[in-house]
Amino acid sequence: MTPQEKRLWFCYLRDYPVKFYRQRSIDSFIVDFYCPKARLVIELDGNQHYTLEGKEYDEIRTEILERYELKVIRFSNLETNRHFPEICSVIDRTVKVRLNKLLQLAEDS
Protein backbone atom coordinates (compact mmCIF):
# COMPACT_ATOMS: atom_id res chain seq x y z
CA MET A 1 0.00 0.00 0.00
CA THR A 2 1.08 3.56 -0.66
CA PRO A 3 1.48 5.94 2.29
CA GLN A 4 -1.86 7.53 1.38
CA GLU A 5 -3.61 4.14 1.26
CA LYS A 6 -2.10 3.24 4.63
CA ARG A 7 -3.32 6.48 6.13
CA LEU A 8 -6.85 6.05 4.79
CA TRP A 9 -6.95 2.44 5.97
CA PHE A 10 -5.45 2.80 9.42
CA CYS A 11 -6.90 6.21 10.28
CA TYR A 12 -10.40 5.75 8.88
CA LEU A 13 -11.61 2.75 6.90
CA ARG A 14 -10.30 -0.06 9.10
CA ASP A 15 -12.67 0.92 11.92
CA TYR A 16 -15.47 2.33 9.79
CA PRO A 17 -18.89 1.00 10.94
CA VAL A 18 -19.56 -0.61 7.54
CA LYS A 19 -16.97 -3.21 6.52
CA PHE A 20 -14.33 -2.21 3.97
CA TYR A 21 -11.73 -4.48 2.43
CA ARG A 22 -8.41 -3.38 1.03
CA GLN A 23 -6.76 -4.60 -2.14
CA ARG A 24 -9.77 -6.60 -3.36
CA SER A 25 -9.96 -8.40 -6.67
CA ILE A 26 -12.98 -7.50 -8.79
CA ASP A 27 -13.11 -8.86 -12.32
CA SER A 28 -9.51 -8.61 -13.53
CA PHE A 29 -8.67 -5.62 -11.32
CA ILE A 30 -7.34 -5.06 -7.83
CA VAL A 31 -9.18 -2.12 -6.28
CA ASP A 32 -7.69 -0.13 -3.43
CA PHE A 33 -10.73 -0.35 -1.13
CA TYR A 34 -14.09 -2.07 -1.48
CA CYS A 35 -17.27 -1.93 0.59
CA PRO A 36 -19.57 -4.72 -0.64
CA LYS A 37 -22.55 -3.61 1.42
CA ALA A 38 -22.54 -0.15 -0.20
CA ARG A 39 -21.22 -1.50 -3.52
CA LEU A 40 -18.51 1.15 -3.33
CA VAL A 41 -14.96 1.19 -4.66
CA ILE A 42 -12.45 3.79 -3.49
CA GLU A 43 -9.34 4.44 -5.53
CA LEU A 44 -6.39 6.61 -4.51
CA ASP A 45 -4.51 7.76 -7.57
CA GLY A 46 -0.83 8.55 -7.90
CA ASN A 47 0.85 10.45 -10.72
CA GLN A 48 0.67 7.54 -13.18
CA HIS A 49 -3.12 7.96 -13.27
CA TYR A 50 -2.81 11.43 -14.78
CA THR A 51 -0.99 10.47 -17.96
CA LEU A 52 -3.01 9.99 -21.15
CA GLU A 53 -2.60 6.21 -20.89
CA GLY A 54 -3.46 6.24 -17.19
CA LYS A 55 -6.63 8.26 -17.75
CA GLU A 56 -7.77 5.98 -20.57
CA TYR A 57 -7.09 2.86 -18.51
CA ASP A 58 -8.98 4.28 -15.52
CA GLU A 59 -11.98 5.18 -17.70
CA ILE A 60 -12.19 1.64 -19.07
CA ARG A 61 -11.68 0.16 -15.62
CA THR A 62 -14.42 2.35 -14.12
CA GLU A 63 -16.84 1.41 -16.91
CA ILE A 64 -16.25 -2.28 -16.26
CA LEU A 65 -16.66 -1.90 -12.49
CA GLU A 66 -19.87 0.09 -13.00
CA ARG A 67 -21.28 -2.84 -14.98
CA TYR A 68 -21.30 -4.66 -11.64
CA GLU A 69 -23.41 -1.79 -10.27
CA LEU A 70 -20.47 -0.49 -8.27
CA LYS A 71 -19.86 3.17 -7.56
CA VAL A 72 -16.22 4.19 -8.02
CA ILE A 73 -14.87 7.28 -6.30
CA ARG A 74 -11.33 8.52 -6.83
CA PHE A 75 -9.06 10.81 -4.92
CA SER A 76 -5.55 11.88 -5.84
CA ASN A 77 -2.72 11.21 -3.44
CA LEU A 78 -2.30 14.98 -3.22
CA GLU A 79 -5.95 15.42 -2.15
CA THR A 80 -5.49 12.66 0.40
CA ASN A 81 -2.45 14.40 1.84
CA ARG A 82 -3.94 17.89 1.91
CA HIS A 83 -7.65 17.31 2.57
CA PHE A 84 -7.87 14.08 4.54
CA PRO A 85 -10.84 15.07 6.77
CA GLU A 86 -12.81 16.21 3.74
CA ILE A 87 -12.11 12.96 1.92
CA CYS A 88 -13.33 11.00 4.92
CA SER A 89 -16.53 13.09 4.91
CA VAL A 90 -17.09 12.40 1.21
CA ILE A 91 -16.62 8.67 1.79
CA ASP A 92 -19.02 8.71 4.74
CA ARG A 93 -21.70 10.60 2.80
CA THR A 94 -21.27 8.33 -0.22
CA VAL A 95 -21.61 5.17 1.87
CA LYS A 96 -24.77 6.49 3.52
CA VAL A 97 -26.32 7.54 0.21
CA ARG A 98 -25.47 4.19 -1.37
CA LEU A 99 -26.87 2.20 1.56
CA ASN A 100 -30.11 4.20 1.49
CA LYS A 101 -30.41 3.78 -2.28
CA LEU A 102 -29.80 0.02 -2.10
CA LEU A 103 -32.25 -0.34 0.78
CA GLN A 104 -34.89 1.56 -1.20
CA LEU A 105 -34.31 -0.66 -4.24
CA ALA A 106 -34.67 -3.78 -2.10
CA GLU A 107 -37.92 -2.49 -0.58
CA ASP A 108 -39.31 -1.64 -4.02
CA SER A 109 -38.61 -5.14 -5.37
mmCIF file with all atom_site columns, N, CA, C and O in Angstrom, residues 5 7 11 16 19-20 22 24 27 36 45 50 64 66-67 69 78 81 87 91 102 105 108-109:
data_model
loop_
_atom_site.group_PDB
_atom_site.id
_atom_site.type_symbol
_atom_site.label_atom_id
_atom_site.label_alt_id
_atom_site.label_comp_id
_atom_site.label_asym_id
_atom_site.label_entity_id
_atom_site.label_seq_id
_atom_site.pdbx_PDB_ins_code
_atom_site.Cartn_x
_atom_site.Cartn_y
_atom_site.Cartn_z
_atom_site.occupancy
_atom_site.B_iso_or_equiv
_atom_site.pdbx_formal_charge
_atom_site.auth_seq_id
_atom_site.auth_comp_id
_atom_site.auth_asym_id
_atom_site.auth_atom_id
_atom_site.pdbx_PDB_model_num
ATOM 1  N N  . GLU A 1 5   ? -2.713  5.275  1.017   1.00 0.00 ? 5   GLU A N  1
ATOM 2  C CA . GLU A 1 5   ? -3.609  4.144  1.261   1.00 0.00 ? 5   GLU A CA 1
ATOM 3  C C  . GLU A 1 5   ? -3.504  3.674  2.709   1.00 0.00 ? 5   GLU A C  1
ATOM 4  O O  . GLU A 1 5   ? -4.521  3.379  3.340   1.00 0.00 ? 5   GLU A O  1
ATOM 5  N N  . ARG A 1 7   ? -2.673  5.478  5.276   1.00 0.00 ? 7   ARG A N  1
ATOM 6  C CA . ARG A 1 7   ? -3.323  6.476  6.128   1.00 0.00 ? 7   ARG A CA 1
ATOM 7  C C  . ARG A 1 7   ? -4.835  6.313  6.102   1.00 0.00 ? 7   ARG A C  1
ATOM 8  O O  . ARG A 1 7   ? -5.489  6.311  7.151   1.00 0.00 ? 7   ARG A O  1
ATOM 9  N N  . CYS A 1 11  ? -6.308  5.067  9.564   1.00 0.00 ? 11  CYS A N  1
ATOM 10 C CA . CYS A 1 11  ? -6.896  6.208  10.281  1.00 0.00 ? 11  CYS A CA 1
ATOM 11 C C  . CYS A 1 11  ? -8.391  6.361  10.058  1.00 0.00 ? 11  CYS A C  1
ATOM 12 O O  . CYS A 1 11  ? -9.032  7.201  10.705  1.00 0.00 ? 11  CYS A O  1
ATOM 13 N N  . TYR A 1 16  ? -14.213 1.749  10.250  1.00 0.00 ? 16  TYR A N  1
ATOM 14 C CA . TYR A 1 16  ? -15.472 2.334  9.786   1.00 0.00 ? 16  TYR A CA 1
ATOM 15 C C  . TYR A 1 16  ? -16.614 1.366  10.137  1.00 0.00 ? 16  TYR A C  1
ATOM 16 O O  . TYR A 1 16  ? -16.435 0.146  10.069  1.00 0.00 ? 16  TYR A O  1
ATOM 17 N N  . LYS A 1 19  ? -18.207 -2.507 6.854   1.00 0.00 ? 19  LYS A N  1
ATOM 18 C CA . LYS A 1 19  ? -16.971 -3.209 6.524   1.00 0.00 ? 19  LYS A CA 1
ATOM 19 C C  . LYS A 1 19  ? -16.397 -2.811 5.174   1.00 0.00 ? 19  LYS A C  1
ATOM 20 O O  . LYS A 1 19  ? -17.101 -2.817 4.162   1.00 0.00 ? 19  LYS A O  1
ATOM 21 N N  . PHE A 1 20  ? -15.124 -2.446 5.172   1.00 0.00 ? 20  PHE A N  1
ATOM 22 C CA . PHE A 1 20  ? -14.335 -2.210 3.966   1.00 0.00 ? 20  PHE A CA 1
ATOM 23 C C  . PHE A 1 20  ? -13.247 -3.259 3.890   1.00 0.00 ? 20  PHE A C  1
ATOM 24 O O  . PHE A 1 20  ? -12.760 -3.742 4.915   1.00 0.00 ? 20  PHE A O  1
ATOM 25 N N  . ARG A 1 22  ? -9.445  -4.046 1.813   1.00 0.00 ? 22  ARG A N  1
ATOM 26 C CA . ARG A 1 22  ? -8.405  -3.385 1.030   1.00 0.00 ? 22  ARG A CA 1
ATOM 27 C C  . ARG A 1 22  ? -7.832  -4.365 0.022   1.00 0.00 ? 22  ARG A C  1
ATOM 28 O O  . ARG A 1 22  ? -7.840  -5.577 0.244   1.00 0.00 ? 22  ARG A O  1
ATOM 29 N N  . ARG A 1 24  ? -8.837  -5.538 -2.971  1.00 0.00 ? 24  ARG A N  1
ATOM 30 C CA . ARG A 1 24  ? -9.774  -6.600 -3.358  1.00 0.00 ? 24  ARG A CA 1
ATOM 31 C C  . ARG A 1 24  ? -9.750  -6.806 -4.865  1.00 0.00 ? 24  ARG A C  1
ATOM 32 O O  . ARG A 1 24  ? -9.681  -5.861 -5.637  1.00 0.00 ? 24  ARG A O  1
ATOM 33 N N  . ASP A 1 27  ? -13.352 -8.572 -10.917 1.00 0.00 ? 27  ASP A N  1
ATOM 34 C CA . ASP A 1 27  ? -13.112 -8.861 -12.322 1.00 0.00 ? 27  ASP A CA 1
ATOM 35 C C  . ASP A 1 27  ? -11.610 -9.109 -12.458 1.00 0.00 ? 27  ASP A C  1
ATOM 36 O O  . ASP A 1 27  ? -11.056 -9.896 -11.706 1.00 0.00 ? 27  ASP A O  1
ATOM 37 N N  . PRO A 1 36  ? -18.524 -3.973 0.080   1.00 0.00 ? 36  PRO A N  1
ATOM 38 C CA . PRO A 1 36  ? -19.566 -4.716 -0.638  1.00 0.00 ? 36  PRO A CA 1
ATOM 39 C C  . PRO A 1 36  ? -20.979 -4.304 -0.256  1.00 0.00 ? 36  PRO A C  1
ATOM 40 O O  . PRO A 1 36  ? -21.866 -4.274 -1.108  1.00 0.00 ? 36  PRO A O  1
ATOM 41 N N  . ASP A 1 45  ? -5.283  7.713  -6.338  1.00 0.00 ? 45  ASP A N  1
ATOM 42 C CA . ASP A 1 45  ? -4.507  7.759  -7.567  1.00 0.00 ? 45  ASP A CA 1
ATOM 43 C C  . ASP A 1 45  ? -3.216  8.546  -7.417  1.00 0.00 ? 45  ASP A C  1
ATOM 44 O O  . ASP A 1 45  ? -3.217  9.701  -6.993  1.00 0.00 ? 45  ASP A O  1
ATOM 45 N N  . TYR A 1 50  ? -2.532  10.157 -14.125 1.00 0.00 ? 50  TYR A N  1
ATOM 46 C CA . TYR A 1 50  ? -2.808  11.430 -14.776 1.00 0.00 ? 50  TYR A CA 1
ATOM 47 C C  . TYR A 1 50  ? -2.099  11.573 -16.114 1.00 0.00 ? 50  TYR A C  1
ATOM 48 O O  . TYR A 1 50  ? -2.125  12.628 -16.725 1.00 0.00 ? 50  TYR A O  1
ATOM 49 N N  . ILE A 1 64  ? -16.074 -0.853 -16.539 1.00 0.00 ? 64  ILE A N  1
ATOM 50 C CA . ILE A 1 64  ? -16.248 -2.279 -16.257 1.00 0.00 ? 64  ILE A CA 1
ATOM 51 C C  . ILE A 1 64  ? -16.767 -2.469 -14.837 1.00 0.00 ? 64  ILE A C  1
ATOM 52 O O  . ILE A 1 64  ? -17.705 -3.238 -14.598 1.00 0.00 ? 64  ILE A O  1
ATOM 53 N N  . GLU A 1 66  ? -18.491 -0.401 -13.071 1.00 0.00 ? 66  GLU A N  1
ATOM 54 C CA . GLU A 1 66  ? -19.869 0.094  -13.000 1.00 0.00 ? 66  GLU A CA 1
ATOM 55 C C  . GLU A 1 66  ? -20.858 -0.910 -13.585 1.00 0.00 ? 66  GLU A C  1
ATOM 56 O O  . GLU A 1 66  ? -22.028 -0.901 -13.208 1.00 0.00 ? 66  GLU A O  1
ATOM 57 N N  . ARG A 1 67  ? -20.406 -1.781 -14.453 1.00 0.00 ? 67  ARG A N  1
ATOM 58 C CA . ARG A 1 67  ? -21.279 -2.843 -14.978 1.00 0.00 ? 67  ARG A CA 1
ATOM 59 C C  . ARG A 1 67  ? -21.717 -3.798 -13.873 1.00 0.00 ? 67  ARG A C  1
ATOM 60 O O  . ARG A 1 67  ? -22.727 -4.469 -13.999 1.00 0.00 ? 67  ARG A O  1
ATOM 61 N N  . GLU A 1 69  ? -22.613 -2.712 -11.097 1.00 0.00 ? 69  GLU A N  1
ATOM 62 C CA . GLU A 1 69  ? -23.410 -1.787 -10.269 1.00 0.00 ? 69  GLU A CA 1
ATOM 63 C C  . GLU A 1 69  ? -22.625 -1.272 -9.071  1.00 0.00 ? 69  GLU A C  1
ATOM 64 O O  . GLU A 1 69  ? -23.166 -1.060 -7.985  1.00 0.00 ? 69  GLU A O  1
ATOM 65 N N  . LEU A 1 78  ? -2.441  13.603 -3.693  1.00 0.00 ? 78  LEU A N  1
ATOM 66 C CA . LEU A 1 78  ? -2.296  14.978 -3.216  1.00 0.00 ? 78  LEU A CA 1
ATOM 67 C C  . LEU A 1 78  ? -3.515  15.407 -2.401  1.00 0.00 ? 78  LEU A C  1
ATOM 68 O O  . LEU A 1 78  ? -3.382  15.981 -1.314  1.00 0.00 ? 78  LEU A O  1
ATOM 69 N N  . ASN A 1 81  ? -3.411  13.761 0.940   1.00 0.00 ? 81  ASN A N  1
ATOM 70 C CA . ASN A 1 81  ? -2.445  14.401 1.840   1.00 0.00 ? 81  ASN A CA 1
ATOM 71 C C  . ASN A 1 81  ? -2.946  15.734 2.382   1.00 0.00 ? 81  ASN A C  1
ATOM 72 O O  . ASN A 1 81  ? -2.768  16.038 3.558   1.00 0.00 ? 81  ASN A O  1
ATOM 73 N N  . ILE A 1 87  ? -11.982 14.225 2.628   1.00 0.00 ? 87  ILE A N  1
ATOM 74 C CA . ILE A 1 87  ? -12.107 12.960 1.916   1.00 0.00 ? 87  ILE A CA 1
ATOM 75 C C  . ILE A 1 87  ? -12.895 11.955 2.752   1.00 0.00 ? 87  ILE A C  1
ATOM 76 O O  . ILE A 1 87  ? -13.778 11.263 2.250   1.00 0.00 ? 87  ILE A O  1
ATOM 77 N N  . ILE A 1 91  ? -16.435 10.129 1.715   1.00 0.00 ? 91  ILE A N  1
ATOM 78 C CA . ILE A 1 91  ? -16.622 8.674  1.788   1.00 0.00 ? 91  ILE A CA 1
ATOM 79 C C  . ILE A 1 91  ? -17.820 8.348  2.666   1.00 0.00 ? 91  ILE A C  1
ATOM 80 O O  . ILE A 1 91  ? -18.681 7.550  2.282   1.00 0.00 ? 91  ILE A O  1
ATOM 81 N N  . LEU A 1 102 ? -29.669 1.472  -1.979  1.00 0.00 ? 102 LEU A N  1
ATOM 82 C CA . LEU A 1 102 ? -29.799 0.021  -2.100  1.00 0.00 ? 102 LEU A CA 1
ATOM 83 C C  . LEU A 1 102 ? -30.927 -0.519 -1.250  1.00 0.00 ? 102 LEU A C  1
ATOM 84 O O  . LEU A 1 102 ? -31.642 -1.436 -1.664  1.00 0.00 ? 102 LEU A O  1
ATOM 85 N N  . LEU A 1 105 ? -34.135 0.266  -3.130  1.00 0.00 ? 105 LEU A N  1
ATOM 86 C CA . LEU A 1 105 ? -34.312 -0.663 -4.244  1.00 0.00 ? 105 LEU A CA 1
ATOM 87 C C  . LEU A 1 105 ? -34.794 -2.018 -3.776  1.00 0.00 ? 105 LEU A C  1
ATOM 88 O O  . LEU A 1 105 ? -35.665 -2.639 -4.383  1.00 0.00 ? 105 LEU A O  1
ATOM 89 N N  . ASP A 1 108 ? -38.450 -1.795 -2.850  1.00 0.00 ? 108 ASP A N  1
ATOM 90 C CA . ASP A 1 108 ? -39.313 -1.642 -4.018  1.00 0.00 ? 108 ASP A CA 1
ATOM 91 C C  . ASP A 1 108 ? -39.451 -2.947 -4.810  1.00 0.00 ? 108 ASP A C  1
ATOM 92 O O  . ASP A 1 108 ? -40.349 -3.071 -5.626  1.00 0.00 ? 108 ASP A O  1
ATOM 93 N N  . SER A 1 109 ? -38.570 -3.891 -4.594  1.00 0.00 ? 109 SER A N  1
ATOM 94 C CA . SER A 1 109 ? -38.613 -5.140 -5.365  1.00 0.00 ? 109 SER A CA 1
ATOM 95 C C  . SER A 1 109 ? -39.679 -6.078 -4.850  1.00 0.00 ? 109 SER A C  1
ATOM 96 O O  . SER A 1 109 ? -40.058 -6.160 -3.781  1.00 0.00 ? 109 SER A O  1
#
